[in-house]
Coordinates of C-alpha atoms in Angstrom, one line a residue:
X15 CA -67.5 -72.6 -32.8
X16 CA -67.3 -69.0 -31.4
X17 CA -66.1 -70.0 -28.0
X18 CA -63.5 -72.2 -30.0
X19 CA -62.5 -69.5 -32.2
X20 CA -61.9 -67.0 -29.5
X21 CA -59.6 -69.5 -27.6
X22 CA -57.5 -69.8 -30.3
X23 CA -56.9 -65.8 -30.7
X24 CA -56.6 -65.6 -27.3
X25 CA -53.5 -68.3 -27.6
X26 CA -52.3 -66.2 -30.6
X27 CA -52.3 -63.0 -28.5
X28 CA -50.2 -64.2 -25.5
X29 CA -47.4 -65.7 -27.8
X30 CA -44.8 -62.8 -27.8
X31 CA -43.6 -63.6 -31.4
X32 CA -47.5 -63.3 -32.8
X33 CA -48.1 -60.3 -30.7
X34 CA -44.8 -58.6 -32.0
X35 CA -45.4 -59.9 -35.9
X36 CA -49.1 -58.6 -35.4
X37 CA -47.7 -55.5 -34.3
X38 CA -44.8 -55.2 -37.1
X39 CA -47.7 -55.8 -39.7
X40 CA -49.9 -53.2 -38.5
X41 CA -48.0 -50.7 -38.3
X42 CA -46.1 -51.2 -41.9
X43 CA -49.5 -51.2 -43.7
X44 CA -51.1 -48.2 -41.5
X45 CA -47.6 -45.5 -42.4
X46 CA -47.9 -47.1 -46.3
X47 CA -51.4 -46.3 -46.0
X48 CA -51.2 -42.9 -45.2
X49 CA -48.2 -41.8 -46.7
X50 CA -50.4 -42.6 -50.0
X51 CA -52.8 -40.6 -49.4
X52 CA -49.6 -37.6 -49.5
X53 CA -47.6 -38.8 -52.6
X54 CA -46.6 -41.9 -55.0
X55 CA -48.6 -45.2 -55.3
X56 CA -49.6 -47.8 -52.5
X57 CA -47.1 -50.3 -54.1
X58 CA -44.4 -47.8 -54.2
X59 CA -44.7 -46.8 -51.3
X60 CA -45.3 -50.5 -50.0
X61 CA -41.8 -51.2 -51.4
X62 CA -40.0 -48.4 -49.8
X63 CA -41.6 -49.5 -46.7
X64 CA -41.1 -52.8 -46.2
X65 CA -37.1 -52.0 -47.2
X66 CA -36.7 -50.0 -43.9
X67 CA -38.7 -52.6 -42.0
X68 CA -36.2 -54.9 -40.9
X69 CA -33.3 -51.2 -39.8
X70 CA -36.4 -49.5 -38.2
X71 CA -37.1 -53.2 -36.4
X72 CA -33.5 -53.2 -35.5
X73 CA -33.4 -49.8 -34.0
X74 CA -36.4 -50.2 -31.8
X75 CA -35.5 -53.5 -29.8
X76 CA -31.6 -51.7 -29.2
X77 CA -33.7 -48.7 -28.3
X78 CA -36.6 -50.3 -26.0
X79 CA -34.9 -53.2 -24.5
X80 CA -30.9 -51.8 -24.6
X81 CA -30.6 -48.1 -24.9
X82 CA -33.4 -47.4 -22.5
X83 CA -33.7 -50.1 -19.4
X84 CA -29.6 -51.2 -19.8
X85 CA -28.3 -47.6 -19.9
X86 CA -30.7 -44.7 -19.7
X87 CA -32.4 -46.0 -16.5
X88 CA -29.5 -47.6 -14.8
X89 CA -28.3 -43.7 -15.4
X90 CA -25.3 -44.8 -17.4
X91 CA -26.0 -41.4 -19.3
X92 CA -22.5 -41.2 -21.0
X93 CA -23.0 -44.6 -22.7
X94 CA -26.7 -43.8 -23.8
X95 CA -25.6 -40.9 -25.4
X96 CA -23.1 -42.4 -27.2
X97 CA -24.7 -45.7 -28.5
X98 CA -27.7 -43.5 -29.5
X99 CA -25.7 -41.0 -31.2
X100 CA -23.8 -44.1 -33.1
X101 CA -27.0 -46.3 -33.6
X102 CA -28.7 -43.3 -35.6
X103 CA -25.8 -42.6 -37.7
X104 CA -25.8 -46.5 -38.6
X105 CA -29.1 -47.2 -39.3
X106 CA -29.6 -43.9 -40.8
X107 CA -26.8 -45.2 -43.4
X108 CA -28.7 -48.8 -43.8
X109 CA -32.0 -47.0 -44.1
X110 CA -30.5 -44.8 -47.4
X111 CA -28.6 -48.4 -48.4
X112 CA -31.7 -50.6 -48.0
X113 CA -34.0 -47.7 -50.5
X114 CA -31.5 -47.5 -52.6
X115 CA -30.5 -51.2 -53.5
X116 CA -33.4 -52.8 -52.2
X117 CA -36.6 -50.7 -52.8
X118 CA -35.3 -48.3 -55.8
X119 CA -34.6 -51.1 -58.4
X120 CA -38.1 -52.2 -58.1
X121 CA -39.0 -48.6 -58.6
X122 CA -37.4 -46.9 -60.7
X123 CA -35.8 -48.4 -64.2
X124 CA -33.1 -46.1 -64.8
X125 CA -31.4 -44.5 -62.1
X126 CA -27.8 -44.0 -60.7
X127 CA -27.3 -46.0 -57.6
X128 CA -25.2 -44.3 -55.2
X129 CA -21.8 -45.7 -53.5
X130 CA -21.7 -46.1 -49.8
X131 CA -19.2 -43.2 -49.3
X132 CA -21.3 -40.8 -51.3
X133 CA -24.4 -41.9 -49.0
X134 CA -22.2 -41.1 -45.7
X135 CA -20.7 -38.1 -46.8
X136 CA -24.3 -36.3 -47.2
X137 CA -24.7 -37.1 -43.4
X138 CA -26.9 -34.0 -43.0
X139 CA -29.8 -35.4 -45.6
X140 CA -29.7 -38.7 -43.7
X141 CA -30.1 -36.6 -40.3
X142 CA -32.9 -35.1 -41.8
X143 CA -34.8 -37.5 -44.0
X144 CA -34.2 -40.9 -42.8
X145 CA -33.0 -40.7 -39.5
X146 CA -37.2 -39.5 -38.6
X147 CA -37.9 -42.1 -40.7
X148 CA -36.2 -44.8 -39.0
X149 CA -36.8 -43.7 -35.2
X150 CA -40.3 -42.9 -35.6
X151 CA -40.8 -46.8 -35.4
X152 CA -38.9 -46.8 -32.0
X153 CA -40.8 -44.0 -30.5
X154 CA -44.3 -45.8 -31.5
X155 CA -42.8 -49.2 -30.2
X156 CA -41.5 -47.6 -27.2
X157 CA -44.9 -45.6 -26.2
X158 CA -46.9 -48.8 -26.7
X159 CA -44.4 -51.1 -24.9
X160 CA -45.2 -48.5 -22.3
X161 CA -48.7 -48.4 -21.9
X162 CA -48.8 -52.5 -22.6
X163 CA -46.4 -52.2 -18.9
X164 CA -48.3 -50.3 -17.2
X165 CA -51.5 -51.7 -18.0
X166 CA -49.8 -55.3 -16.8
X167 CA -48.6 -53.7 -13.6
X168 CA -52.2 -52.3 -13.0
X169 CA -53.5 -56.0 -13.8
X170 CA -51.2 -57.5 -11.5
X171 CA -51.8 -55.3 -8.6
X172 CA -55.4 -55.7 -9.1
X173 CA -54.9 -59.3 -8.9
X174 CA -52.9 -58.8 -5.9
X175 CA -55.2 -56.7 -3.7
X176 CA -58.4 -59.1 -5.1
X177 CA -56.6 -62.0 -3.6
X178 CA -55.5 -59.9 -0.8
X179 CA -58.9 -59.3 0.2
X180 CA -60.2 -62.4 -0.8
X181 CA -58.0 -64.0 1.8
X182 CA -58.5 -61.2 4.5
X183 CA -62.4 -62.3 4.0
X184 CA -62.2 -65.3 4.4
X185 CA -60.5 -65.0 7.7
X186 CA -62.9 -63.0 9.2
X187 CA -65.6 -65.0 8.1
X188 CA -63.4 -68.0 9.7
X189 CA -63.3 -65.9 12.7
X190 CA -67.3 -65.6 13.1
X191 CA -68.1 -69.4 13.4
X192 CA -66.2 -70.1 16.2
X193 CA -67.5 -66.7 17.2
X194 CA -71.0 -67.6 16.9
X195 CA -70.6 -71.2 18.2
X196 CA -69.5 -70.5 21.3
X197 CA -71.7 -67.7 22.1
X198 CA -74.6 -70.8 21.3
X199 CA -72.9 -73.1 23.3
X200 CA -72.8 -71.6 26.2
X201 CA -76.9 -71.2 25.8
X202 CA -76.9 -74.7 25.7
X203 CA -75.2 -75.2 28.7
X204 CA -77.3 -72.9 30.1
X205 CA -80.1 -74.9 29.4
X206 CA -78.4 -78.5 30.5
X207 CA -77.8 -77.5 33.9
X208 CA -81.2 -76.3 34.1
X209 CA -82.4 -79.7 32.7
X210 CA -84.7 -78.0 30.5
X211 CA -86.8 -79.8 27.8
X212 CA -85.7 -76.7 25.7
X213 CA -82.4 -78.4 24.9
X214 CA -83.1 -80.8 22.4
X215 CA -84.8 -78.5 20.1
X216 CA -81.4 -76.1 20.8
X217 CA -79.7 -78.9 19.4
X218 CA -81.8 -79.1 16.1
X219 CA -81.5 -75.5 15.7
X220 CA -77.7 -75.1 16.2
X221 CA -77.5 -78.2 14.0
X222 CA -79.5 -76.7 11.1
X223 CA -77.9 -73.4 11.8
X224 CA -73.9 -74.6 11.2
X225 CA -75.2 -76.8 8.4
X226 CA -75.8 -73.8 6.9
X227 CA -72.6 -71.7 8.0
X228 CA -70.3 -74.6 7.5
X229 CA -71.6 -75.8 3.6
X230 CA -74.7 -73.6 2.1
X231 CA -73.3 -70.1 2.5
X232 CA -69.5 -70.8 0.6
X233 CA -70.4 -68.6 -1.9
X234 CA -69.8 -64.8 -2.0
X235 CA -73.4 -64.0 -1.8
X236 CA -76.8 -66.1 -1.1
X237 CA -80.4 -65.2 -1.5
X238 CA -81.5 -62.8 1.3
X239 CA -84.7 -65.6 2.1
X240 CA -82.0 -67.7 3.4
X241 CA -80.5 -65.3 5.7
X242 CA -83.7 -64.5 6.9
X243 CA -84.1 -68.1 7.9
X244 CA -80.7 -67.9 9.4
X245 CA -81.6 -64.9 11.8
X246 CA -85.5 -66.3 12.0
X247 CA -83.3 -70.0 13.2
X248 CA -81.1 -68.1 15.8
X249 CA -83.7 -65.7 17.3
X250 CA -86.1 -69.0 18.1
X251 CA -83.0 -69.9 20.5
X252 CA -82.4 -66.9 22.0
X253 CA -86.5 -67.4 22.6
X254 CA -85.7 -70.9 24.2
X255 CA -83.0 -69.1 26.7
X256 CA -85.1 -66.2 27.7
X257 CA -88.3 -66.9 27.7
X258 CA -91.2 -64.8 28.2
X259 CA -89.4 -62.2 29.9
X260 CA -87.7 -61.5 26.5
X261 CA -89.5 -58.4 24.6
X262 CA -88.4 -59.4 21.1
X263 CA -89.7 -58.1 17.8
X264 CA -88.7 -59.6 14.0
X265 CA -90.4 -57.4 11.0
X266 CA -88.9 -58.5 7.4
X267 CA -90.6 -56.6 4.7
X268 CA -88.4 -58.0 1.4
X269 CA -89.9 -57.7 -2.5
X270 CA -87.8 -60.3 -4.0
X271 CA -86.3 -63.1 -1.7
X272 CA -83.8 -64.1 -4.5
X273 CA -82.0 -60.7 -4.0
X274 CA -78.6 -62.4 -3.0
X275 CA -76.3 -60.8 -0.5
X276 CA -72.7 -61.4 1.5
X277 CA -73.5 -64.3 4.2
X278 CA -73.4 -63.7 7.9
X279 CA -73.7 -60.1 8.3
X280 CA -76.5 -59.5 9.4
X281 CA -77.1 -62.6 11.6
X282 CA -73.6 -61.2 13.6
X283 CA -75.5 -57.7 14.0
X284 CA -78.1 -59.8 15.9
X285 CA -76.2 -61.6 17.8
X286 CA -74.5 -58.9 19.0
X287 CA -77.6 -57.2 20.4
X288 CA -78.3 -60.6 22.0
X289 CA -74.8 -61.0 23.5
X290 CA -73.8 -57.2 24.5
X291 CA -77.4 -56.3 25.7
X292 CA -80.1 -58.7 26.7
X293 CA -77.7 -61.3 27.9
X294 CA -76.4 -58.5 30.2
X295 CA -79.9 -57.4 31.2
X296 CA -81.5 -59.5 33.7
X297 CA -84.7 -57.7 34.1
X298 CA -86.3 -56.9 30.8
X299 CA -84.3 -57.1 28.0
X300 CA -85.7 -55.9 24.6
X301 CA -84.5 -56.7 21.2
X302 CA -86.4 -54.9 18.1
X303 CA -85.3 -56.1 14.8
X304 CA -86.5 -55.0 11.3
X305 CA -85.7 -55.7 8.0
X306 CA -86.3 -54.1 4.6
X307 CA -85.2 -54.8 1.3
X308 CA -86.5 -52.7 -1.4
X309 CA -85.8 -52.6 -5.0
X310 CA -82.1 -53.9 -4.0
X311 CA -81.8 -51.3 -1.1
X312 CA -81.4 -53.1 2.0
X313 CA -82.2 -50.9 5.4
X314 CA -81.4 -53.0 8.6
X315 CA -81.9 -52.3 12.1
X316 CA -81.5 -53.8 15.6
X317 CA -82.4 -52.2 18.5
X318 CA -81.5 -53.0 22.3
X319 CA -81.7 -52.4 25.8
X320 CA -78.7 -52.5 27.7
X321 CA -77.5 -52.1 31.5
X322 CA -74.9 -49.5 31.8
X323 CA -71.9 -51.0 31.3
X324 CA -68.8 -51.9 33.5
X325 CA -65.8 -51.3 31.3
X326 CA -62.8 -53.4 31.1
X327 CA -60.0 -54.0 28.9
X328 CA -61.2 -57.5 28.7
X329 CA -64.8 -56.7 28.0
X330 CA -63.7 -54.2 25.5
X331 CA -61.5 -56.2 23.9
X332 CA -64.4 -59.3 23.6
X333 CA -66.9 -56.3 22.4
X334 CA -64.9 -55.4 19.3
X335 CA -64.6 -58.7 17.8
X336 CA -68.0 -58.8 16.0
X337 CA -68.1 -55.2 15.5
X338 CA -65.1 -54.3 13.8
X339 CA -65.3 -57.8 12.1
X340 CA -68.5 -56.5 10.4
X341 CA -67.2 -53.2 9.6
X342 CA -64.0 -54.4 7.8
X343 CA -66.1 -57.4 6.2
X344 CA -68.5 -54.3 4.7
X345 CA -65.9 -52.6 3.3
X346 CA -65.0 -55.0 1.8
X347 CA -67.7 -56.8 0.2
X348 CA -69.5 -53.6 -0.2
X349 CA -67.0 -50.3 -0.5
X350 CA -69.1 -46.8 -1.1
X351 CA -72.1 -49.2 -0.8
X352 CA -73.3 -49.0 2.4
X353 CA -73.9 -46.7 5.2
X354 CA -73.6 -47.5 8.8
X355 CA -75.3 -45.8 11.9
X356 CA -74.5 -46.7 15.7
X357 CA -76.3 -44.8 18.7
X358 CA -75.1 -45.6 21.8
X359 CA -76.9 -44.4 25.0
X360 CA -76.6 -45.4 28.7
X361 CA -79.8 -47.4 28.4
X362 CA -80.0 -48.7 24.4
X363 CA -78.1 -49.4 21.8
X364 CA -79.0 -49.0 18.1
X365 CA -77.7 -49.8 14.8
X366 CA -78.6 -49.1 11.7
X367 CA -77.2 -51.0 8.3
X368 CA -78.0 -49.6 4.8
X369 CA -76.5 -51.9 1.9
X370 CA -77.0 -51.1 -1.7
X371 CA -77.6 -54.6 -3.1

């Protein structure tokens, strides 16, 4: 019943014509309010109010939707000057006509209504009594109408920049599976032309492993336990490709395993140490991985040997695709969240990933 009730004010509330009448309404009961509380009776001054509605109504749509974007801001200063200066001696006129024909009678018994050219000729009482009167409507309507823009524009470029990012994600995370699956591939092959009995289980892995890129990690963020897997399912074939010769270490110390964060990351920091260092050494390679999540602080860090490397344009080029992949994917997942280290020596590389979950 809530849930339905809240649907329909939300319908109410993006009609214009309810948002403007809801507005109208408002603001004729809050100035009738307090300009009781200074002199004469609500009802009175209800009366006298709601005659200067429909002028003061009037003068604030010529103001905020004519006056203002049609002349003033298209810097058509002569003309705004001149329709202002003409729409406030009008309505300043219809303002005195409408109290005294409408609002008086119901007022005051016995009085003596005055004649439209007696209310034009004291043109410096309606300057100073209901001309204020009139335009204080505008200016209210006119400050809201602006802060009701501005807020949209702010909504709308939020919107924008979400779905900006959004998008930008969602190419890079399109960018790591073929990434990922080719540097597996070629492991494979590896192994076929080897003939190994190590191939068939790479199969299984690489099959669990894109079952899970390709359909269980869709959302925005998954429990940490199944990234763990992930790296846990990667590392066993990088242990099938190298062997014994292979110095590698997995620590995972995590509290809660449900603690969810952004898919891929770190499995792509790991792969990286794989393909940039021990794939490069041929003697003994050495990977050192460790993983802590704490109270929703994640700390993660891969260590590895390296050969000093032969630069190339190519190489260089191939080297930054998971790396700066990474780094734009954490700042946008995780902006201000998350600090990242990178010491590169001759001999070692190290990184080290701090997220705040």
């Amino acid at each position: 019943m809530l849930i339905k009730r809240l649907n329909h004010m939300d319908q109410l509330l993006q009609s214009r014509v309810a948002t403007h009448t809801i507005f109208w309404a408002v603001l004729l009961f809050t100035t009738t309010f307090i300009a009781s509380f200074n002199h004469g009776l609500f009802r009175n001054n209800l009366i006298t109010n709601t005659s200067l509605l429909p002028v003061q109504i009037a003068a604030s749509y010529l103001l905020c939707y004519y006056q203002i974007p049609k002349l003033l801001l298209k810097k058509k200063y002569f003309l705004f000057v001149t329709t202002c200066m003409l729409s406030i001696s009008v309505f300043s006129v219809l303002a005195r006509l409408s109290v005294i024909y409408i609002a008086e009678p119901f007022i005051r018994a016995d009085f003596e209504q005055e004649t439209l050219w007696e209310v034009i000729n004291d043109f410096s009482y309606l300057l100073a009594v209901f001309a204020p009167s009139v335009y204080l409507f505008p200016i209210i309507m006119l400050v809201v109408k602006e802060l009701k823009d501005r807020f949209e524009e702010k909504h709308q470029y939020n919107l924008i920049q979400k779905e900006k990012a959004t998008s930008e994600l969602n190419f890079l995370k399109a960018q790591i599976h073929p990434h990922f699956l080719f540097n597996t591939l070629n492991n494979l092959y590896t192994l076929t032309l080897n003939k190994s009995d190590a191939a068939p289980e790479v199969v299984v892995k690489l099959s669990e492993i894109l079952d899970y890129m390709l359909y269980q990690c869709q959302d925005p963020k998954v429990e940490i336990a199944k990234e763990k897997e992930l790296i846990q399912n990667y590392i066993d074939l990088e242990l099938l490709r190298y062997g014994d010769r292979l110095d590698l270490v997995f620590d995972a110390q995590i509290d809660n395993p449900k603690t969810t964060i952004a898919p891929l990351i770190l499995v792509s920091l790991v792969e990286n140490a794989f393909k940039h260092g021990a794939s490069k050494n041929t003697v003994n390679p050495t990977v050192h991985i460790s993983l802590s999540v704490q109270k929703k602080e994640l700390k993660f860090k891969v260590f590895n040997t390296k050969l000093p490397p032969l630069e190339t344009a190519e190489s260089s080029i191939k080297k930054g695709i998971g790396s700066t992949n990474i780094q734009r994917q954490l700042d946008l997942i995780y902006p201000n969240n998350y600090e990242l280290h990178i010491e590169d020596t001759l001999y070692s590389y190290t990184l080290t990933l701090e997220i705040s979950l």
